[in-house]
Coordinates of C-alpha atoms in Angstrom, one line a residue:
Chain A
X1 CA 109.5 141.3 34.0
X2 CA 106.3 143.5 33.5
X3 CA 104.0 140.7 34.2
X4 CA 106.1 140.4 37.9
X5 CA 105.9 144.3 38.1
X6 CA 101.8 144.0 37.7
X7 CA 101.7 141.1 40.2
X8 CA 103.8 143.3 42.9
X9 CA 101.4 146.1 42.5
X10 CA 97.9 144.3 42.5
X11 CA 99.8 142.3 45.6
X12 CA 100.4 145.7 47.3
X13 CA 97.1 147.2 46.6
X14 CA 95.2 143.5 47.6
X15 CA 97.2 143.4 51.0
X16 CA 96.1 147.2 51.6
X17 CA 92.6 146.3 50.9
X18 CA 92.1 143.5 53.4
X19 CA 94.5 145.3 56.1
X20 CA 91.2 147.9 55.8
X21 CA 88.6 145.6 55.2
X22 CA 89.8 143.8 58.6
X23 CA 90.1 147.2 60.6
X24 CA 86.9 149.1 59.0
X25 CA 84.0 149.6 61.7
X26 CA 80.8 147.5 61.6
X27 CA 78.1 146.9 63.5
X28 CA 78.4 144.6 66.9
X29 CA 76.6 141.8 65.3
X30 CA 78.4 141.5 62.2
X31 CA 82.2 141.8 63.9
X32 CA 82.0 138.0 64.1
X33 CA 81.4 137.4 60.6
X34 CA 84.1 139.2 59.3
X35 CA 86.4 136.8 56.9
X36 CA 89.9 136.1 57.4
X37 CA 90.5 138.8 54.1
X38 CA 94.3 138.0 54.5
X39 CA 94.4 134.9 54.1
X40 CA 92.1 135.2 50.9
X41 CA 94.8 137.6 49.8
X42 CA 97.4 134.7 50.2
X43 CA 95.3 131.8 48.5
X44 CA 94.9 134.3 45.4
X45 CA 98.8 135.2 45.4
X46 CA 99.5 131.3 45.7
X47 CA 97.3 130.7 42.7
X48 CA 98.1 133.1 40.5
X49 CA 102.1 134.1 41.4
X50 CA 103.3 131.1 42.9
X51 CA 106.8 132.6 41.2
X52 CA 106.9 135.4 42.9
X53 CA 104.9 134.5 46.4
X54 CA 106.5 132.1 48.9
X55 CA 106.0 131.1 52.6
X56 CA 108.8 134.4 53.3
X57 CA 105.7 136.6 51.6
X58 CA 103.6 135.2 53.6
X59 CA 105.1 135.6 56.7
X60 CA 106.2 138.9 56.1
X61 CA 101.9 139.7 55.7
X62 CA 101.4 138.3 58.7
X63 CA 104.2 140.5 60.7
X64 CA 101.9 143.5 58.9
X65 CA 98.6 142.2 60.1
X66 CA 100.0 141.4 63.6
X67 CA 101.3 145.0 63.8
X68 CA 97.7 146.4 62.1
X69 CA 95.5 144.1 65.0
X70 CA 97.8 144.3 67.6
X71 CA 98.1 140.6 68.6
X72 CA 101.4 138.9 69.7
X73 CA 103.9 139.0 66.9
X74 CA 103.8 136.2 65.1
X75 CA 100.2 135.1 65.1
X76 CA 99.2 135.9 61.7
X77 CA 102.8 135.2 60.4
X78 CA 102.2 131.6 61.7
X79 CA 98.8 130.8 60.2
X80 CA 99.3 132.6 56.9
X81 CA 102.4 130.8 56.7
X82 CA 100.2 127.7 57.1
X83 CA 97.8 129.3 54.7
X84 CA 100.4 129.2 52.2
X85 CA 102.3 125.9 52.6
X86 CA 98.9 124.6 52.0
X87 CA 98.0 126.1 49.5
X88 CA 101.5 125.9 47.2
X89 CA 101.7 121.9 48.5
X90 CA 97.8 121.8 46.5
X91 CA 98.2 124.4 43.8
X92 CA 98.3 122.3 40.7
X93 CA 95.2 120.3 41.6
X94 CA 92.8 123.4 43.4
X95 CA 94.1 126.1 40.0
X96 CA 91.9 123.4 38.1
X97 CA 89.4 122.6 40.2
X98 CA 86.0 123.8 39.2
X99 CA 85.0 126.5 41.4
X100 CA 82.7 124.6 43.7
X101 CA 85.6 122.9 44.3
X102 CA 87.9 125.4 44.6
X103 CA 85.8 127.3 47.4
X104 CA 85.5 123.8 49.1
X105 CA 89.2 123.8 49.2
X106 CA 89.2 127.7 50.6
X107 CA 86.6 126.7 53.1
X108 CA 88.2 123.9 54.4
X109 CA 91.4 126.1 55.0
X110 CA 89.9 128.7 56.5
X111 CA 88.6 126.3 58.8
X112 CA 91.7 124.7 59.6
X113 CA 93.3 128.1 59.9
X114 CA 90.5 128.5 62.9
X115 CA 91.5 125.5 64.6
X116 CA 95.0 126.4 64.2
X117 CA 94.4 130.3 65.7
X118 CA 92.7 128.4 68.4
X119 CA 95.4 126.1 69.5
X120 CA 97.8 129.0 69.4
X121 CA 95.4 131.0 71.4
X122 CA 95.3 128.4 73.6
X123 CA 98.6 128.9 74.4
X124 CA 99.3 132.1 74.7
X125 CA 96.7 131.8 77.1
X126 CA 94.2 134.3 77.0
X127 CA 91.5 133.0 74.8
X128 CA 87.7 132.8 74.9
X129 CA 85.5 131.6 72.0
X130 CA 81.9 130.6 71.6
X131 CA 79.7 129.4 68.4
X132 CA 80.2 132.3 66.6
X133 CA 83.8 131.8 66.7
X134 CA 83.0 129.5 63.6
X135 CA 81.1 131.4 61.6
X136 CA 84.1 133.5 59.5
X137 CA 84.9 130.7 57.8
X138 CA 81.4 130.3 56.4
X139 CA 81.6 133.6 54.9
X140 CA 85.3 133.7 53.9
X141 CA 84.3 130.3 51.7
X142 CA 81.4 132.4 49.9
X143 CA 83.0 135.7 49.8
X144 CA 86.0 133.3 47.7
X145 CA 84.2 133.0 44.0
X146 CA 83.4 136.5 44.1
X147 CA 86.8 137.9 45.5
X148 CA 88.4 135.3 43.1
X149 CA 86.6 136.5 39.7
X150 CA 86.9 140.4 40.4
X151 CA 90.6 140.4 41.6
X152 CA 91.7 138.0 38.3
X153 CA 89.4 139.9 36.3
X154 CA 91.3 143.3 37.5
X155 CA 94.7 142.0 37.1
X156 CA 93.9 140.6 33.9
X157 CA 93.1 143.7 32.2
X158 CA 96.0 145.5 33.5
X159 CA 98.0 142.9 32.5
X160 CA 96.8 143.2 29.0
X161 CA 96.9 147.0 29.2
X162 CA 100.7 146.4 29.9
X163 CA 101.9 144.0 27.6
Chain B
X1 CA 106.9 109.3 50.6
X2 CA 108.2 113.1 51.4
X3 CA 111.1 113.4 48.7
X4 CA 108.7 111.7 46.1
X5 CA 105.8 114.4 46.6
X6 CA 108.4 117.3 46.6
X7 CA 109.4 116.2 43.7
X8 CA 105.8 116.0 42.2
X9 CA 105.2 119.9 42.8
X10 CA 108.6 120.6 41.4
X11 CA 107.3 118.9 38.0
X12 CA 103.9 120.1 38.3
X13 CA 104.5 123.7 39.2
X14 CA 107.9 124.1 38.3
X15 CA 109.0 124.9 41.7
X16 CA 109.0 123.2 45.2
X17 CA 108.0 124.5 48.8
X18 CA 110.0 122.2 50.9
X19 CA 108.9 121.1 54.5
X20 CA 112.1 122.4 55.7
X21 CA 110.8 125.8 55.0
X22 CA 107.7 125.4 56.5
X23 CA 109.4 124.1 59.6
X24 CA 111.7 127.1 59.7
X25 CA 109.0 129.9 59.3
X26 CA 107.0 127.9 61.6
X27 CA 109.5 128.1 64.3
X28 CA 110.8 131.7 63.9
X29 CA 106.4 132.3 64.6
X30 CA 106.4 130.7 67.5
X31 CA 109.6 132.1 68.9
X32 CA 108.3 135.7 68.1
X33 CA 105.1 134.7 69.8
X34 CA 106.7 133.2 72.8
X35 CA 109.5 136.3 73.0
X36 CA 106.2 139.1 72.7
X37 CA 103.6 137.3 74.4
X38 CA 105.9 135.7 77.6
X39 CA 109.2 138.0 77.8
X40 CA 108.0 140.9 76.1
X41 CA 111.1 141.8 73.9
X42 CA 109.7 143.3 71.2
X43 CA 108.2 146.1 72.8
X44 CA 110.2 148.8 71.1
X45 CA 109.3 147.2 67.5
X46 CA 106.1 147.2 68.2
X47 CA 106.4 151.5 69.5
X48 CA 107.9 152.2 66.0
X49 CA 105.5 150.0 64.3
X50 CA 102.4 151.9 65.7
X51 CA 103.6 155.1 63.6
X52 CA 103.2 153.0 60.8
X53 CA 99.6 152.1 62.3
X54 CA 97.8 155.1 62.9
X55 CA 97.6 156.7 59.0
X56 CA 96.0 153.2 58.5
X57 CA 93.5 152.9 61.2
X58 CA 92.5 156.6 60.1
X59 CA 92.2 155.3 56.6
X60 CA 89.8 152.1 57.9
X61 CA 87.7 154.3 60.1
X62 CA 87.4 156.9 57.4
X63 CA 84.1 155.5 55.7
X64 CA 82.1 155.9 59.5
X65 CA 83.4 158.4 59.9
X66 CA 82.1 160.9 56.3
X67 CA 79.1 158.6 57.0
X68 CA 78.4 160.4 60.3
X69 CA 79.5 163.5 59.1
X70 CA 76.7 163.3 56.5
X71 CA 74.4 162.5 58.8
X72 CA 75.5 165.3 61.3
X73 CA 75.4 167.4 58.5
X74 CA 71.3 166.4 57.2
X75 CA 69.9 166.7 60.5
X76 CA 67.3 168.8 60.3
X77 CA 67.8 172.3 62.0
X78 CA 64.4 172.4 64.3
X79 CA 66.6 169.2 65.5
X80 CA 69.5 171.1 66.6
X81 CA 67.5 173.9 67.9
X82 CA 65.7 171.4 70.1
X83 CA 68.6 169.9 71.0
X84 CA 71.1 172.3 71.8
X85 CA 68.3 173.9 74.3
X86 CA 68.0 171.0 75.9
X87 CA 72.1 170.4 76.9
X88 CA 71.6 174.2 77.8
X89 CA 69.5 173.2 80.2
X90 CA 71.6 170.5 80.9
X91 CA 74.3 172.8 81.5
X92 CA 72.6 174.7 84.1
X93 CA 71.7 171.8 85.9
X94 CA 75.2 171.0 86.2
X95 CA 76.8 173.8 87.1
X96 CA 74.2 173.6 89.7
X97 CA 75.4 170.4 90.7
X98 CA 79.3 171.3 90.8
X99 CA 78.2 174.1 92.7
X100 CA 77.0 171.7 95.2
X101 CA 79.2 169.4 94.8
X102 CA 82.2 171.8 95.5
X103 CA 81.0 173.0 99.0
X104 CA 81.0 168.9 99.4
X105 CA 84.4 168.8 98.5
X106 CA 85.5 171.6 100.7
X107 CA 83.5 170.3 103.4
X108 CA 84.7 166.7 103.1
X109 CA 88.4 168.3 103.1
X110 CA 88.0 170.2 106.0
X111 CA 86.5 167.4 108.2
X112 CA 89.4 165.0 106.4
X113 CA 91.8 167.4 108.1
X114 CA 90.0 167.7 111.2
X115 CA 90.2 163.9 111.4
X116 CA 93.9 164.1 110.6
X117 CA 93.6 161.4 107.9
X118 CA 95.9 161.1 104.7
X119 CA 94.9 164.2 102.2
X120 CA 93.4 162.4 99.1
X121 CA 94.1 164.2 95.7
X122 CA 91.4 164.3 93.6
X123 CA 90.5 162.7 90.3
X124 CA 93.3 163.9 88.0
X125 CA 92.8 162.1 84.8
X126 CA 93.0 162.8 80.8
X127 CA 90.2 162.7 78.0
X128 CA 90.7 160.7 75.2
X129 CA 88.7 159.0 72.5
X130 CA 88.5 155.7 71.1
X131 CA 89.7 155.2 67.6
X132 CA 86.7 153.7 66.0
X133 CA 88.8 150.3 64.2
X134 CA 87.6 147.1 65.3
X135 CA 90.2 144.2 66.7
X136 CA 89.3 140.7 67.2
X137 CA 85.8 140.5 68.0
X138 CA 87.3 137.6 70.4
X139 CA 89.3 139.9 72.3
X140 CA 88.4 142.4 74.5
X141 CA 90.7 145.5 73.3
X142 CA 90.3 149.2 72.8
X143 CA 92.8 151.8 70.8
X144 CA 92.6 155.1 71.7
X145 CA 93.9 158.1 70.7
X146 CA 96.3 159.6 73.0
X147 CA 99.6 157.9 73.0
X148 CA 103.0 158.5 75.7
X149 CA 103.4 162.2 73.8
X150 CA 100.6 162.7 76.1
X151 CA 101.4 161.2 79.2
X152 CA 100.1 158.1 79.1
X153 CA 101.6 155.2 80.1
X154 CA 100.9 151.1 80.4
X155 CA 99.5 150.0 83.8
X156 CA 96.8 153.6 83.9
X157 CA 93.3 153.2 84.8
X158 CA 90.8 153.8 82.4
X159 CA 87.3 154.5 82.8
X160 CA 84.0 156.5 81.5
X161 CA 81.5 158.5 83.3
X162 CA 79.8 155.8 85.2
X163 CA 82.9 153.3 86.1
X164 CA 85.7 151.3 85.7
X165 CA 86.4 149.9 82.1
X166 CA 90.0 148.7 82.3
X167 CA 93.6 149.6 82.0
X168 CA 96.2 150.7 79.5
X169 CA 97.5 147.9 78.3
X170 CA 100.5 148.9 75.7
X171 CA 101.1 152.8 74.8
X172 CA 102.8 154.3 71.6
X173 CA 103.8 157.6 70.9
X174 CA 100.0 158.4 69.3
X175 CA 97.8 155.5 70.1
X176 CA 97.3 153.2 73.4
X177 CA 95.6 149.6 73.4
X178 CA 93.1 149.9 76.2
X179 CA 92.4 145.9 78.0
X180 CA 89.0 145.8 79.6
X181 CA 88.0 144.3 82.2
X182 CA 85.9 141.3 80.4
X183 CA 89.1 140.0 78.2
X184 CA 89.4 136.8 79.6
X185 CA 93.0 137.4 81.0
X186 CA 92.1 140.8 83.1
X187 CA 91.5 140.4 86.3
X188 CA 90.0 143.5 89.2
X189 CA 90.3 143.2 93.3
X190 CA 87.3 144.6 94.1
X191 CA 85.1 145.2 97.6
X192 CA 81.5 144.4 97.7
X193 CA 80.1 147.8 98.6
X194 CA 77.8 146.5 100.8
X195 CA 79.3 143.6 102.8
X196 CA 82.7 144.9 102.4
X197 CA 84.0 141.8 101.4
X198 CA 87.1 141.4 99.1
X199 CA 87.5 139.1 95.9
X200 CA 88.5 139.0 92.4
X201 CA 86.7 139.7 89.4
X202 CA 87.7 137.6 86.4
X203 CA 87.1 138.8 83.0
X204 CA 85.0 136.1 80.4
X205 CA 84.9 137.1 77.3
X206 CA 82.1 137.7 77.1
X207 CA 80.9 142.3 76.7
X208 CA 78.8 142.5 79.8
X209 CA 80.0 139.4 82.1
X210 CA 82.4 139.3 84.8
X211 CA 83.2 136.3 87.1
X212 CA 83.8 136.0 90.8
X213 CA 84.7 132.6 91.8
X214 CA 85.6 130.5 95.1
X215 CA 83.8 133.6 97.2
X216 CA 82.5 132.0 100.6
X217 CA 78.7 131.2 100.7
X218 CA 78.9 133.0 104.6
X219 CA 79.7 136.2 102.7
X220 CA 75.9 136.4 101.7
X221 CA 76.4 137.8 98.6
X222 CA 73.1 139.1 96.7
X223 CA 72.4 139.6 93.0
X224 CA 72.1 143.7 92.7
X225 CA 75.1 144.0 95.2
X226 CA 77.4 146.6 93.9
X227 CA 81.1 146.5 93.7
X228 CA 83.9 148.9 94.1
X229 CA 87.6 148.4 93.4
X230 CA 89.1 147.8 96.5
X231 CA 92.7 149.3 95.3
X232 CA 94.1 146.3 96.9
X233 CA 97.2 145.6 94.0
X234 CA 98.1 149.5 93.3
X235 CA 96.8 149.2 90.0
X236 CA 93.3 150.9 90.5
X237 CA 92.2 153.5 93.0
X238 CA 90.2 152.4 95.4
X239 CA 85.9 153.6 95.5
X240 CA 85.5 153.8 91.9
X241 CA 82.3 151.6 90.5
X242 CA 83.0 148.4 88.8
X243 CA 80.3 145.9 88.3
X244 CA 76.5 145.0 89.9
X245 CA 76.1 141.3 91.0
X246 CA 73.6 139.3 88.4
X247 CA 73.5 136.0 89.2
X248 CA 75.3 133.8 92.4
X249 CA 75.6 130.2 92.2
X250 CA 77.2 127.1 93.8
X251 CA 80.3 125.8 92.4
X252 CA 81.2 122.6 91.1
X253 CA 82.2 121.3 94.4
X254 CA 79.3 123.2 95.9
X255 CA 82.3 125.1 98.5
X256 CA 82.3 128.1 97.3
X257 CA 79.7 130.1 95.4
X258 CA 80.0 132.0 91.9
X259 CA 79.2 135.0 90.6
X260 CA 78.5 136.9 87.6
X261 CA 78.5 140.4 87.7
X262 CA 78.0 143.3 84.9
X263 CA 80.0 146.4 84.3
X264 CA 78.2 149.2 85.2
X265 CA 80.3 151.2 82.8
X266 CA 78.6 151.6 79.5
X267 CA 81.5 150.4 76.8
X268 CA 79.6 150.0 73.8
X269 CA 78.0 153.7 74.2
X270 CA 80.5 156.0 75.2
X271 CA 83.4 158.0 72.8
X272 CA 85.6 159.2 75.0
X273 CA 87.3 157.9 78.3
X274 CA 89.1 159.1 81.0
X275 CA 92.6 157.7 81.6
X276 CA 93.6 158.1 85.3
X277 CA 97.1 159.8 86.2
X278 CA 99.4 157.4 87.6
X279 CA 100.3 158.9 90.5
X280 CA 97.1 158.4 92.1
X281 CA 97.2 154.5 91.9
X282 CA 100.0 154.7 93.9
X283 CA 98.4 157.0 96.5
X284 CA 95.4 155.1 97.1
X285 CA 97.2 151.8 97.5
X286 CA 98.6 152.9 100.6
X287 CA 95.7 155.1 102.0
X288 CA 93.7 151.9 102.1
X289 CA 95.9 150.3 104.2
X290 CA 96.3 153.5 106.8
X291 CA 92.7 153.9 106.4
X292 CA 90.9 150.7 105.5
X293 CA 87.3 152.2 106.0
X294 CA 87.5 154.8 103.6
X295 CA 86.3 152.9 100.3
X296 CA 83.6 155.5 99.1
X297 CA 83.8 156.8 95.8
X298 CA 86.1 159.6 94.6
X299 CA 84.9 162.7 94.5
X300 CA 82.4 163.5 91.7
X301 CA 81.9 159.5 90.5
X302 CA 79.0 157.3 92.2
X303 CA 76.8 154.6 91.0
X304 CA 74.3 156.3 88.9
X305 CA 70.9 156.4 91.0
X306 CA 68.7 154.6 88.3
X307 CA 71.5 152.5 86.8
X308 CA 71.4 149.5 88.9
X309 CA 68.7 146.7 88.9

């Protein structure tokens, strides 16, 4: 019960973080690096709460982010949800992988989430992309060991602050 | 194969995530996208959703924000001396210029009536400011921060100081999305000022890059040729500056030639924008057809004299 309590909180607060991580201003050449912080939000929940997080979590973070970046509803919903399948399908092997591997695993699904964006993009059709369209995932996959080992190194010492 | 591997997740991590789910959440996506992006049904969700919006975006520009104030705030005072002499100077300089331009004005109205012609109302537009948040760097979107509590409604023209920049696109109570002209699926009838012939510019993408395609090679367009909206549509007034010709090429079929053009108004610089009122759309649609050689500016905007190439 408490350790489901935690997990809802550091959820809450995680999903707050990368809704203003996503939004905050940076400079024009930067914008295009900017990671996918959502779905690094998901992979961690599917990780470490697959009890608690499903595919209905997920979906229900993407209807947040499409409302926060003002895309067609449903975008985000669609590729966290793929996000997540993914990840929940994998989640015994990648929870003990070492974590080369495990950012492998994160890069490689950030870049399938880009080709998946891409194809729905495509038909919506309003879409115009160019090499730097590829470069997020790149940073998402380093950005992973470091988001990875402070978040479960945060929720960790709540956790044993609660018990 | 499938009922086997379900059942290996269920005894590895004690609980399964069946296709079938996938599949439904998958298609309850797609038939949100398709009712928002294609029918537009979920307009009024996405009105109340925007109050939930705007503590956020506040909250994600916040950091530039105390950032610039502490920069405002260290700026050195001989600065600030310096510089508020020179916008008084500035100041005078323009109220010179209003001065002149107001006995234009007059004059222009008077020889308007004198030639009987439609009265033209004059630029009636709002100020707002761009919320400083960034979208999709893949999409060419602004959000600004005036909403319908202040008038503003989808379909208005927006533009800054030099030109056209695009069109409300979706307004809330507090907040509207601005699309600009580049975003690939924009598109502007415009008038080649110096010709006078009519096309289409296309957005690309791409921040300073507009596209005019299938334009006749007969209609002798130059790179440096300016354009105008043409206010062919009803959407934008007609005169106002949208775009200098870079580049003309043959197509593909070597037909028609191509163009590239690039907004004259500065989007990256500027903080605030005007939003045009809606009536006026509507006014100058019409006066161009009663009066198709009137396609000068409004009053008070032109091409800036050292702007162009």
């Amino acid at each position: 019960m408490s350790k489901s309590r935690v997990s809802g909180w550091a959820l809450v607060l995680l999903v707050l973080a990368a809704i203003l991580l996503t939004l905050a201003p940076v400079p024009e050449v930067l914008r295009a690096l900017r990671p996918f912080w959502m779905a690094l939000v998901v992979v961690y929940a599917c990780l470490e709460w697959p009890d608690e997080f499903g595919l209905g979590t997920a979906f229900l973070l993407g209807l947040i982010s499409d409302l926060m970046s003002g895309v067609v509803f449903g975008e985000h919903a669609f590729r966290l949800v793929v996000v997540a399948f993914i990840m929940l399908r994998f989640r015994s092997r990648i929870r003990f992988f070492p974590m080369w591997q495990q950012t492998a695993a994160v890069f490689a699904l950030l870049l399938n989430d880009r080709i998946v964006t891409w194809m729905l993009r495509t038909f919506t059709g309003e879409f115009a992309i160019d090499w730097r369209y590829w470069l997020a995932p790149f940073v998402g996959a380093l950005l992973w060991p470091w988001f990875f080992l402070l978040v479960s190194d945060l929720t960790q010492r709540r956790r044993s602050k609660a018990s | 194969m499938p009922v086997q591997s379900a059942d290996q997740t269920q005894l590895f991590s004690g609980h399964g995530t069946g296709t079938l789910r996938l599949v439904v959440f998958l298609a309850i996506a797609a038939a949100l996208m398709a009712s928002d992006a294609r029918f537009g049904l979920l307009g009024t969700a996405r009105h109340y959703g925007a109050e939930l919006t705007r503590p956020v975006y506040w909250l994600a520009s916040a950091p530039k924000r105390l950032g610039q104030a502490t920069v405002d705030y260290a700026e050195d005072r001989a600065t600030l001396l310096n510089e508020n002499r020179s916008l008084r100077e500035q100041i005078l300089l323009s109220e010179a210029k209003v001065a002149r331009f107001d006995t234009l004005v007059s004059e222009n109205e008077s020889l308007r009536t004198l030639l009987d012609a439609r009265q033209r109302l004059g630029l009636k537009a709002q100020l707002v400011e761009i919320i400083d948040i960034d979208l999709d760097p893949f999409r060419q979107r602004l959000v600004v921060n005036r909403g319908t509590n202040a008038g503003i409604s989808a379909g208005q023209a927006v533009l800054d100081g030099r030109g056209l920049i695009g069109q409300i696109v979706d307004a809330s109570e507090h907040s509207a999305t601005v699309i600009l002209l580049t975003d690939p699926g924009h598109a502007v009838p415009v008038r080649v000022e110096r010709t006078g012939l009519r096309s289409i510019a296309y957005g690309t993408g791409a921040a300073d890059r507009l596209l005019l395609s299938h334009v006749p090679f007969s209609a002798n367009l130059q790179p440096g040729d300016r354009l105008l909206s043409s206010g062919l549509g009803g959407r934008f007034p007609a005169g106002l500056p949208v775009a200098v010709i870079t580049d003309v090429k043959g197509d593909r079929s070597a037909t028609f030639a191509v163009a590239e053009a690039k907004p004259v108004a500065g989007i990256e610089q500027v903080k605030q924008l005007l939003v045009l009122e809606e009536e006026l759309s509507a006014i100058s649609a019409d006066s161009v057809e009663s009066a198709p050689d009137f396609v000068g500016p409004p009053q008070g905007l032109a091409f800036p004299p050292a702007q162009s190439p």
